[in-house]
Each structure stands twice: as structure tokens, then as C-alpha cells.
Amino acid sequence: MEVSNSLIAVFVFVLSIIVVYFKYSYNYWKRRGIPQIPPSFPFGTMTKVFLRQQMLGDRIKEVYNIMKGHKCVGVYFFNQPVLIPLSRELIKNILTKDFQAFHDRGIYYDEENDPLSAHLFSLSGLKWRTLRNKLSPAFTSGKLKFMLETIVNCGIQMQMVLIDLANASKEVEMKDTMARFTTDVIGSCAFGLECNTMKDPNTKFRQMGRRAFTQTISDMLRIILIYLCPTFVKPFGFGVFSSEVTKFFKNVVKDTMDYREVNNITRKDFLQLLIQLNQNGRLDNDEDSNYEARDAMGTALTFEEAAAQAFIFFLAGFETTSATMSFAMFEMCVNLEIQDRARKDVTWALGKYENQITYECLAEMHYLDTVIAETLRKYPPAPVYARKATDDYQIPGTNMTIPNDSPVLLPIWGIHHDPEFWPNPEKFDPERFNEGNRPKIVDYTYLPFGEGPRVCIGQRFALIQIKVGLSLILKNFKFALSSKTPLPLKLEPKGIVITPVSGIWVNLRRLEDS
Ligand code: HEM
């Protein structure tokens, strides 16, 4: 009895210390004269997010709406202070003008124990800059043209599978179908593999892709530990992703690189470019020579570094693009006149280029561009993204200073739905991006791919992939929402990228039959 009383006393004592410490931490922003949202113990300002009841992007949008008018606001993840910039000038300064004070994301990586975590998205400082310079030439229009054939081949596989489903009058779940298409594209372009996920939805590649984007309770606990005490977890070799996922991707890169070397095979894909960087530290025959990488060359990428980049191209590439394609399909189901107009645009461009999806043909699908742009506004796949202050930063025109090391989260979902910049923001209206309206878009209010030196490196590749997929669907099918799609769409609270909870189900009708 006495032992248990002592244990309870120790527990109460430790808990009281934690509560007092958290309460003190909860004045962090107030002490610095920065407005804050009142936090509560123990989750700070993010209770529903940590209880997996609300998407992070949605919570940050609420904060944006409550505090709009201020330059910035402080929030807390547990007791960790995080800054949300609200004014356009401050957002611009962080992303571009004063980039030197915010060049890192503050994302955990551990080159030694978890080399796959040391990729372009997470790296910091000079390492990031050097790698960015080395990789940028892999995304020039010349290199993308070189990969188009691979993307179109994956699109044709998708088209064939959809034709079979339409012939069998089966309802199709678009989110998963698009994820299988983009898995095939990125699997092929980043890992040099024909994944065949379109034909077999349960390939190991697709399973690992799904696993990477599903957080189990133990993943969540590991991530929280990494977030709260990164120095403590390092010696334990905790990875951001489960070891099953990282082992799989590392082996795929190793096996494919070895196979190509032994059999002297080259292919038109990112992996080939990574192999060149691994062997020579630069790309062969670089016809797009306007890149600033010349100084950064010389040192080759190690195998681990090359594998980490293939891994991030896959992670950053497949879910974001498939989400965009499926939301575009959803909106074109709900707005049939937009679907018809997009189809006319696509068939006109294809007609002009003898039904061949070339780079030039895609560039002429102007209306489809506006549909994709509006999809990325209404459903930005990355509803928030991170930066870290790399110096003390005094906010111009104020007495407020963002302390060195502060995590910063950009409230993209909030900005994209702000009626001041986007009247009637819930309306899906591609006209916002037509030739006449595009120049009127207020700077720093449309940021689906980020901005400044850390802007998405895969932006052009993503847009090509999305256009290839959507143009093949529009050309071949009419589509309508099935009653299996619950309306209004509910978004997954546990998701990293915005995804609909129960998928998007459509009925496809082959155009010859309509
Ligand atoms: C619709 C599709 C996509 C969206 C909406 C998207 C969005 C973003 C955003 C918001 C960022 C952060 C930008 C910033 O912090 O300023 C980012 C970074 C990045 N994205 Fe994408 N992305 C997409 C597709 C892709 C694809 C297809 C790839 C690769 C093939 C890719 C690779 C990357 C990488 C490597 C970074 C890190 C860049 C750096 O830190 O230097 N993304 N992306």
C-alpha cells in the first residue's frame, strides 16, 4: 500500500513539474510581443490534430482566419512554439526576399543512421544548396521532354485498364486509380522499374507507397519523439519512415543500379541522371547549360545520396499529383460544362498534333491548364509547409523578432481560401486563371508549389504528368459522380497530403458509346 502511495506521489510530482514547465512554455510568444492562440495542456494549440480528428492544414486555416490582420501568430505543438506568418509581405520575405534567414525546413534527418532521410526536401544549409544545384538540371524542359515517352506509356496502360472497367460498367475509385498511375510514372522515372501497378493494384511498390503515407499509432509516436527530442533519438537510429519502407526503396535503387551497370543499360529516366551524378558528379551532355551548378559540381553523389533523392522524388511526386488529378476529376464531374470544355480543348490540341501527346501538344491545352491551376488552388496537396528561422529575424516595421531556430508554418490552405484574394473561394472556377485574369492574381496568394529558392523542384514534371493523365481520360471517357461518393467530400484528418476520406467514385462511359 505504502509503495503504491509513494508511486502515486512521485507521479503527481513529476506531472506537476511537467504542467508548470508547459505553462511557462505557453507564454513563449507572449513574452516576445507576438500574438498567440491560447494553448491548452498537453497538446498546445493542436489538440484535435494530435487526436487525429482534424487535418493539420485545416487547423492552421482556422488559425489564419481567426488572426488575419496580424503580421503573424504564435501557436504551440505540445509545448513547442511554432510561428505562422499571416501577412503577404512577411510570407514573401520568408520565402524569397529574406530567404537567407529561412533557408531550412527544420525537418529531421539523420545521414548516418537513416541515410534515406537525407534528401533534398529535408537537407539544410550548404548541403541543401549544393544538392539543389546538382539536381536542378534533371528537371529542365530538355530532360522532361526526354521522359515524356515514359510518362505517356504509363498513361496508355491506365487508359487500357479504364477501358476494361468502363466496358464492364464498373464504378471506378479515382483516388486509388490515379495513385496507381502516378506510382507507375514515378516508379518508372525515379526507380527505372515497370511497376505495373495499373494492372496489379497490390504490387509491392504500391503497398510501400501506401504504407509511406499511412501513419500507424507507432509511426505517430515515433514522429512525436523525433519532433520533441531529436538529439535524444538519434543514437537509436529512429527513422522518419518505417524501416520496412526505407529498406525496400534502398534495395530497389541498389538492384536497379547494379543491373544497369552489369548489363550496360541506359534508360530515359531520373535514375539514369542520378547514376550519372553518382559516377561523375555531373550530368552528361547537359544541353540546358544555364544552370548555376557549375561551381557545385566535382563531388559525386554517393549511392546513399542518390537513393535518398529517388526516394523523395517518389514520395513528393506520386501522392501530390494523384490527389490533384482525382480532385480535378471530382470537380469536372460536379461541373459538367467544365468537363465538356476541357474535353474540347484536349481533342482540339490532339487533333493539331495527329493524336500524339507531345510536349508542344500539351502546351496548347490552355483550358486544361486553368482547370489544373484551380484544382491546385482549391485543394493544394501541401496545405502547409515548413521553414525554420536560421537567424534572429526582426519583422520589418515592427518590434517583433522571430528567434533563431523557430519553426515556421506557411498557411497555404488558409490563403487559397481567403475571400479577400479569391472571391467565393469554395466555388470551382477555372476562369480565375484565364489569360485575362492570371496577371491580376495578387502576389503570394497562390502558392501550391511554394516560392523562392526552395520552390518545388518537380513542378514542371508534376504538371506534365497530370496533363498526360487527364488528357487521356478526357479524350476517351465521359465521367459522372457515382452515388458511392459521399457529398460533401470529407477530407482525411490523418492525411499528410489532402485526400478524400471515402475516395472519389465515378462512372466512366467510353466516348464511342456516348
Ligand atoms: C501537384 C504536385 C506537387 C505539388 C503540389 C508539390 C508541392 C511542393 C511544395 C509546396 C514544396 C515545398 C515548396 C517550398 O517550401 O517553397 C515542394 C517541394 C519539393 N517537391 Fe514538390 N510538389 C508536387 C510534385 C512533385 C514532384 C512530381 C516531385 C519530384 C519528381 C517533387 C519533388 C519535390 C522536392 C524534391 C521538393 C523539395 C525541394 C527543396 O527543398 O529544394 N514534387 N513540393
PDB file of N, CA and C and ligand atoms in Angstrom, residues 95 105 120-123 128 132 139 186 270 309 312-314 316-318 320-321 324 376 380-382 384-387 410 447-459 461-463 465-466, ligand 1:
ATOM      1  N   LEU A  95       9.821  33.501 -47.863  1.00  0.00           N
ATOM      2  CA  LEU A  95      10.054  32.601 -48.992  1.00  0.00           C
ATOM      3  C   LEU A  95      11.136  33.112 -49.942  1.00  0.00           C
ATOM      4  N   ARG A 105      14.145  23.829 -43.683  1.00  0.00           N
ATOM      5  CA  ARG A 105      12.773  23.459 -43.319  1.00  0.00           C
ATOM      6  C   ARG A 105      12.673  23.030 -41.855  1.00  0.00           C
ATOM      7  N   LEU A 120      16.655  15.994 -50.634  1.00  0.00           N
ATOM      8  CA  LEU A 120      16.582  17.423 -50.939  1.00  0.00           C
ATOM      9  C   LEU A 120      15.540  18.153 -50.087  1.00  0.00           C
ATOM     10  N   PHE A 121      14.426  17.498 -49.803  1.00  0.00           N
ATOM     11  CA  PHE A 121      13.351  18.162 -49.064  1.00  0.00           C
ATOM     12  C   PHE A 121      13.780  18.498 -47.628  1.00  0.00           C
ATOM     13  N   SER A 122      14.586  17.599 -47.018  1.00  0.00           N
ATOM     14  CA  SER A 122      14.893  17.805 -45.603  1.00  0.00           C
ATOM     15  C   SER A 122      16.257  18.462 -45.367  1.00  0.00           C
ATOM     16  N   LEU A 123      17.172  18.326 -46.318  1.00  0.00           N
ATOM     17  CA  LEU A 123      18.536  18.808 -46.047  1.00  0.00           C
ATOM     18  C   LEU A 123      18.573  20.298 -45.739  1.00  0.00           C
ATOM     19  N   TRP A 128      22.102  21.389 -48.646  1.00  0.00           N
ATOM     20  CA  TRP A 128      20.906  21.533 -49.475  1.00  0.00           C
ATOM     21  C   TRP A 128      21.235  22.298 -50.748  1.00  0.00           C
ATOM     22  N   ARG A 132      20.796  20.918 -54.422  1.00  0.00           N
ATOM     23  CA  ARG A 132      19.773  21.547 -55.275  1.00  0.00           C
ATOM     24  C   ARG A 132      20.406  21.930 -56.617  1.00  0.00           C
ATOM     25  N   PHE A 139      15.620  18.587 -64.096  1.00  0.00           N
ATOM     26  CA  PHE A 139      14.218  18.977 -64.258  1.00  0.00           C
ATOM     27  C   PHE A 139      14.031  20.042 -65.330  1.00  0.00           C
ATOM     28  N   ILE A 186       6.217   7.507 -61.496  1.00  0.00           N
ATOM     29  CA  ILE A 186       7.401   7.842 -60.686  1.00  0.00           C
ATOM     30  C   ILE A 186       8.258   6.593 -60.493  1.00  0.00           C
ATOM     31  N   PHE A 270      14.942   9.574 -64.365  1.00  0.00           N
ATOM     32  CA  PHE A 270      15.707  10.276 -63.328  1.00  0.00           C
ATOM     33  C   PHE A 270      16.823   9.393 -62.784  1.00  0.00           C
ATOM     34  N   GLN A 309      17.501  10.625 -53.034  1.00  0.00           N
ATOM     35  CA  GLN A 309      16.807  11.543 -53.970  1.00  0.00           C
ATOM     36  C   GLN A 309      15.722  10.796 -54.742  1.00  0.00           C
ATOM     37  N   ILE A 312      12.797  10.570 -52.420  1.00  0.00           N
ATOM     38  CA  ILE A 312      11.982  11.785 -52.224  1.00  0.00           C
ATOM     39  C   ILE A 312      11.211  12.134 -53.502  1.00  0.00           C
ATOM     40  N   PHE A 313      11.791  11.834 -54.681  1.00  0.00           N
ATOM     41  CA  PHE A 313      11.022  12.100 -55.905  1.00  0.00           C
ATOM     42  C   PHE A 313       9.753  11.260 -55.878  1.00  0.00           C
ATOM     43  N   PHE A 314       9.901  10.040 -55.412  1.00  0.00           N
ATOM     44  CA  PHE A 314       8.731   9.164 -55.335  1.00  0.00           C
ATOM     45  C   PHE A 314       7.732   9.707 -54.301  1.00  0.00           C
ATOM     46  N   ALA A 316       7.468  12.684 -52.825  1.00  0.00           N
ATOM     47  CA  ALA A 316       6.911  14.018 -53.080  1.00  0.00           C
ATOM     48  C   ALA A 316       6.077  14.007 -54.344  1.00  0.00           C
ATOM     49  N   GLY A 317       6.309  13.008 -55.193  1.00  0.00           N
ATOM     50  CA  GLY A 317       5.702  13.062 -56.516  1.00  0.00           C
ATOM     51  C   GLY A 317       4.410  12.305 -56.702  1.00  0.00           C
ATOM     52  N   PHE A 318       4.242  11.125 -56.064  1.00  0.00           N
ATOM     53  CA  PHE A 318       3.097  10.341 -56.521  1.00  0.00           C
ATOM     54  C   PHE A 318       1.777  10.735 -55.857  1.00  0.00           C
ATOM     55  N   THR A 320       0.969  13.685 -54.327  1.00  0.00           N
ATOM     56  CA  THR A 320       0.564  15.060 -54.659  1.00  0.00           C
ATOM     57  C   THR A 320      -0.112  15.115 -56.040  1.00  0.00           C
ATOM     58  N   THR A 321       0.492  14.428 -57.013  1.00  0.00           N
ATOM     59  CA  THR A 321      -0.058  14.506 -58.370  1.00  0.00           C
ATOM     60  C   THR A 321      -1.357  13.695 -58.468  1.00  0.00           C
ATOM     61  N   THR A 324      -4.166  15.688 -56.990  1.00  0.00           N
ATOM     62  CA  THR A 324      -4.590  16.775 -57.886  1.00  0.00           C
ATOM     63  C   THR A 324      -5.477  16.223 -59.004  1.00  0.00           C
ATOM     64  N   LEU A 376      -5.435  23.107 -57.961  1.00  0.00           N
ATOM     65  CA  LEU A 376      -4.340  23.300 -57.004  1.00  0.00           C
ATOM     66  C   LEU A 376      -4.610  24.463 -56.045  1.00  0.00           C
ATOM     67  N   PRO A 380      -4.895  22.505 -52.437  1.00  0.00           N
ATOM     68  CA  PRO A 380      -3.421  22.428 -52.522  1.00  0.00           C
ATOM     69  C   PRO A 380      -2.944  21.154 -51.827  1.00  0.00           C
ATOM     70  N   PRO A 381      -2.276  20.237 -52.550  1.00  0.00           N
ATOM     71  CA  PRO A 381      -1.886  18.973 -51.907  1.00  0.00           C
ATOM     72  C   PRO A 381      -1.027  19.183 -50.660  1.00  0.00           C
ATOM     73  N   ALA A 382      -0.213  20.260 -50.667  1.00  0.00           N
ATOM     74  CA  ALA A 382       0.556  20.574 -49.450  1.00  0.00           C
ATOM     75  C   ALA A 382      -0.139  21.776 -48.801  1.00  0.00           C
ATOM     76  N   VAL A 384       0.043  23.032 -45.860  1.00  0.00           N
ATOM     77  CA  VAL A 384       1.001  23.854 -45.091  1.00  0.00           C
ATOM     78  C   VAL A 384       2.388  23.355 -45.486  1.00  0.00           C
ATOM     79  N   TYR A 385       3.394  24.212 -45.418  1.00  0.00           N
ATOM     80  CA  TYR A 385       4.754  23.695 -45.500  1.00  0.00           C
ATOM     81  C   TYR A 385       5.678  24.520 -44.623  1.00  0.00           C
ATOM     82  N   ALA A 386       6.827  23.907 -44.342  1.00  0.00           N
ATOM     83  CA  ALA A 386       7.621  24.410 -43.221  1.00  0.00           C
ATOM     84  C   ALA A 386       8.883  25.146 -43.660  1.00  0.00           C
ATOM     85  N   ARG A 387       9.268  26.072 -42.825  1.00  0.00           N
ATOM     86  CA  ARG A 387      10.582  26.702 -42.896  1.00  0.00           C
ATOM     87  C   ARG A 387      11.079  26.815 -41.455  1.00  0.00           C
ATOM     88  N   LEU A 410       3.745  27.748 -43.152  1.00  0.00           N
ATOM     89  CA  LEU A 410       3.048  28.666 -44.068  1.00  0.00           C
ATOM     90  C   LEU A 410       1.609  28.194 -44.272  1.00  0.00           C
ATOM     91  N   LEU A 447       0.154  29.647 -53.969  1.00  0.00           N
ATOM     92  CA  LEU A 447       1.459  29.055 -53.671  1.00  0.00           C
ATOM     93  C   LEU A 447       1.422  27.522 -53.599  1.00  0.00           C
ATOM     94  N   PRO A 448       0.775  26.852 -54.560  1.00  0.00           N
ATOM     95  CA  PRO A 448       0.676  25.389 -54.404  1.00  0.00           C
ATOM     96  C   PRO A 448       2.026  24.694 -54.455  1.00  0.00           C
ATOM     97  N   PHE A 449       2.994  25.287 -55.172  1.00  0.00           N
ATOM     98  CA  PHE A 449       4.309  24.655 -55.288  1.00  0.00           C
ATOM     99  C   PHE A 449       5.361  25.387 -54.463  1.00  0.00           C
ATOM    100  N   GLY A 450       4.942  26.318 -53.619  1.00  0.00           N
ATOM    101  CA  GLY A 450       5.920  27.104 -52.873  1.00  0.00           C
ATOM    102  C   GLY A 450       6.455  28.227 -53.743  1.00  0.00           C
ATOM    103  N   GLU A 451       7.501  28.859 -53.270  1.00  0.00           N
ATOM    104  CA  GLU A 451       8.061  30.022 -53.969  1.00  0.00           C
ATOM    105  C   GLU A 451       9.491  30.217 -53.507  1.00  0.00           C
ATOM    106  N   GLY A 452      10.282  30.909 -54.316  1.00  0.00           N
ATOM    107  CA  GLY A 452      11.660  31.219 -53.915  1.00  0.00           C
ATOM    108  C   GLY A 452      12.604  30.057 -54.192  1.00  0.00           C
ATOM    109  N   PRO A 453      13.830  30.154 -53.661  1.00  0.00           N
ATOM    110  CA  PRO A 453      14.851  29.143 -53.988  1.00  0.00           C
ATOM    111  C   PRO A 453      14.474  27.715 -53.599  1.00  0.00           C
ATOM    112  N   ARG A 454      13.524  27.545 -52.658  1.00  0.00           N
ATOM    113  CA  ARG A 454      13.149  26.172 -52.262  1.00  0.00           C
ATOM    114  C   ARG A 454      11.827  25.757 -52.883  1.00  0.00           C
ATOM    115  N   VAL A 455      11.415  26.436 -53.942  1.00  0.00           N
ATOM    116  CA  VAL A 455      10.178  26.077 -54.642  1.00  0.00           C
ATOM    117  C   VAL A 455      10.273  24.610 -55.091  1.00  0.00           C
ATOM    118  N   CYS A 456       9.116  23.972 -55.283  1.00  0.00           N
ATOM    119  CA  CYS A 456       9.092  22.561 -55.682  1.00  0.00           C
ATOM    120  C   CYS A 456       9.952  22.341 -56.931  1.00  0.00           C
ATOM    121  N   ILE A 457      10.902  21.450 -56.822  1.00  0.00           N
ATOM    122  CA  ILE A 457      11.791  21.198 -57.963  1.00  0.00           C
ATOM    123  C   ILE A 457      11.073  20.385 -59.044  1.00  0.00           C
ATOM    124  N   GLY A 458      10.008  19.670 -58.631  1.00  0.00           N
ATOM    125  CA  GLY A 458       9.320  18.773 -59.567  1.00  0.00           C
ATOM    126  C   GLY A 458       8.088  19.384 -60.216  1.00  0.00           C
ATOM    127  N   GLN A 459       7.910  20.711 -60.040  1.00  0.00           N
ATOM    128  CA  GLN A 459       6.681  21.382 -60.511  1.00  0.00           C
ATOM    129  C   GLN A 459       6.351  21.069 -61.983  1.00  0.00           C
ATOM    130  N   PHE A 461       7.532  18.713 -63.955  1.00  0.00           N
ATOM    131  CA  PHE A 461       7.322  17.277 -64.157  1.00  0.00           C
ATOM    132  C   PHE A 461       5.900  16.908 -63.701  1.00  0.00           C
ATOM    133  N   ALA A 462       5.495  17.461 -62.547  1.00  0.00           N
ATOM    134  CA  ALA A 462       4.161  17.155 -61.999  1.00  0.00           C
ATOM    135  C   ALA A 462       3.076  17.603 -62.972  1.00  0.00           C
ATOM    136  N   LEU A 463       3.220  18.811 -63.508  1.00  0.00           N
ATOM    137  CA  LEU A 463       2.170  19.340 -64.381  1.00  0.00           C
ATOM    138  C   LEU A 463       2.071  18.518 -65.670  1.00  0.00           C
ATOM    139  N   GLN A 465       2.830  15.315 -65.980  1.00  0.00           N
ATOM    140  CA  GLN A 465       2.233  14.026 -65.617  1.00  0.00           C
ATOM    141  C   GLN A 465       0.704  14.162 -65.449  1.00  0.00           C
ATOM    142  N   ILE A 466       0.286  15.227 -64.781  1.00  0.00           N
ATOM    143  CA  ILE A 466      -1.148  15.457 -64.549  1.00  0.00           C
ATOM    144  C   ILE A 466      -1.855  15.673 -65.891  1.00  0.00           C
TER     145      ILE A 466
HETATM  146  C1  HEM B   1       0.962  18.526 -57.771  1.00  0.00           C
HETATM  147  C2  HEM B   1       2.160  18.069 -57.457  1.00  0.00           C
HETATM  148  C3  HEM B   1       3.096  18.691 -56.473  1.00  0.00           C
HETATM  149  C4  HEM B   1       2.877  19.670 -55.543  1.00  0.00           C
HETATM  150  C5  HEM B   1       1.581  20.425 -55.270  1.00  0.00           C
HETATM  151  C6  HEM B   1       4.126  19.906 -54.854  1.00  0.00           C
HETATM  152  C7  HEM B   1       4.310  20.848 -53.850  1.00  0.00           C
HETATM  153  C8  HEM B   1       5.509  21.109 -53.247  1.00  0.00           C
HETATM  154  C9  HEM B   1       5.711  22.103 -52.241  1.00  0.00           C
HETATM  155  C10 HEM B   1       4.630  23.019 -51.694  1.00  0.00           C
HETATM  156  C11 HEM B   1       7.015  22.080 -51.884  1.00  0.00           C
HETATM  157  C12 HEM B   1       7.668  22.981 -50.858  1.00  0.00           C
HETATM  158  C13 HEM B   1       7.996  24.298 -51.524  1.00  0.00           C
HETATM  159  C14 HEM B   1       8.532  25.358 -50.600  1.00  0.00           C
HETATM  160  O1  HEM B   1       8.876  25.033 -49.470  1.00  0.00           O
HETATM  161  O2  HEM B   1       8.602  26.530 -51.028  1.00  0.00           O
HETATM  162  C15 HEM B   1       7.663  21.048 -52.663  1.00  0.00           C
HETATM  163  C16 HEM B   1       8.997  20.732 -52.583  1.00  0.00           C
HETATM  164  C17 HEM B   1       9.561  19.679 -53.260  1.00  0.00           C
HETATM  165  N1  HEM B   1       8.957  18.896 -54.214  1.00  0.00           N
HETATM  166 FE1  HEM B   1       7.063  19.039 -54.885  1.00  0.00          FE
HETATM  167  N2  HEM B   1       5.074  19.063 -55.368  1.00  0.00           N
HETATM  168  C18 HEM B   1       4.496  18.302 -56.359  1.00  0.00           C
HETATM  169  C19 HEM B   1       5.112  17.348 -57.139  1.00  0.00           C
HETATM  170  C20 HEM B   1       6.443  16.987 -57.043  1.00  0.00           C
HETATM  171  C21 HEM B   1       7.100  16.011 -57.894  1.00  0.00           C
HETATM  172  C22 HEM B   1       6.442  15.264 -59.048  1.00  0.00           C
HETATM  173  C23 HEM B   1       8.388  15.898 -57.447  1.00  0.00           C
HETATM  174  C24 HEM B   1       9.528  15.059 -57.957  1.00  0.00           C
HETATM  175  C25 HEM B   1       9.590  14.406 -59.036  1.00  0.00           C
HETATM  176  C26 HEM B   1       8.528  16.818 -56.328  1.00  0.00           C
HETATM  177  C27 HEM B   1       9.678  16.984 -55.602  1.00  0.00           C
HETATM  178  C28 HEM B   1       9.862  17.952 -54.628  1.00  0.00           C
HETATM  179  C29 HEM B   1      11.112  18.129 -53.903  1.00  0.00           C
HETATM  180  C30 HEM B   1      12.357  17.285 -54.060  1.00  0.00           C
HETATM  181  C31 HEM B   1      10.928  19.224 -53.068  1.00  0.00           C
HETATM  182  C32 HEM B   1      11.955  19.829 -52.131  1.00  0.00           C
HETATM  183  C33 HEM B   1      12.659  20.993 -52.819  1.00  0.00           C
HETATM  184  C34 HEM B   1      13.714  21.663 -51.969  1.00  0.00           C
HETATM  185  O3  HEM B   1      13.579  21.713 -50.752  1.00  0.00           O
HETATM  186  O4  HEM B   1      14.687  22.152 -52.560  1.00  0.00           O
HETATM  187  N3  HEM B   1       7.334  17.464 -56.129  1.00  0.00           N
HETATM  188  N4  HEM B   1       6.727  20.468 -53.498  1.00  0.00           N
END
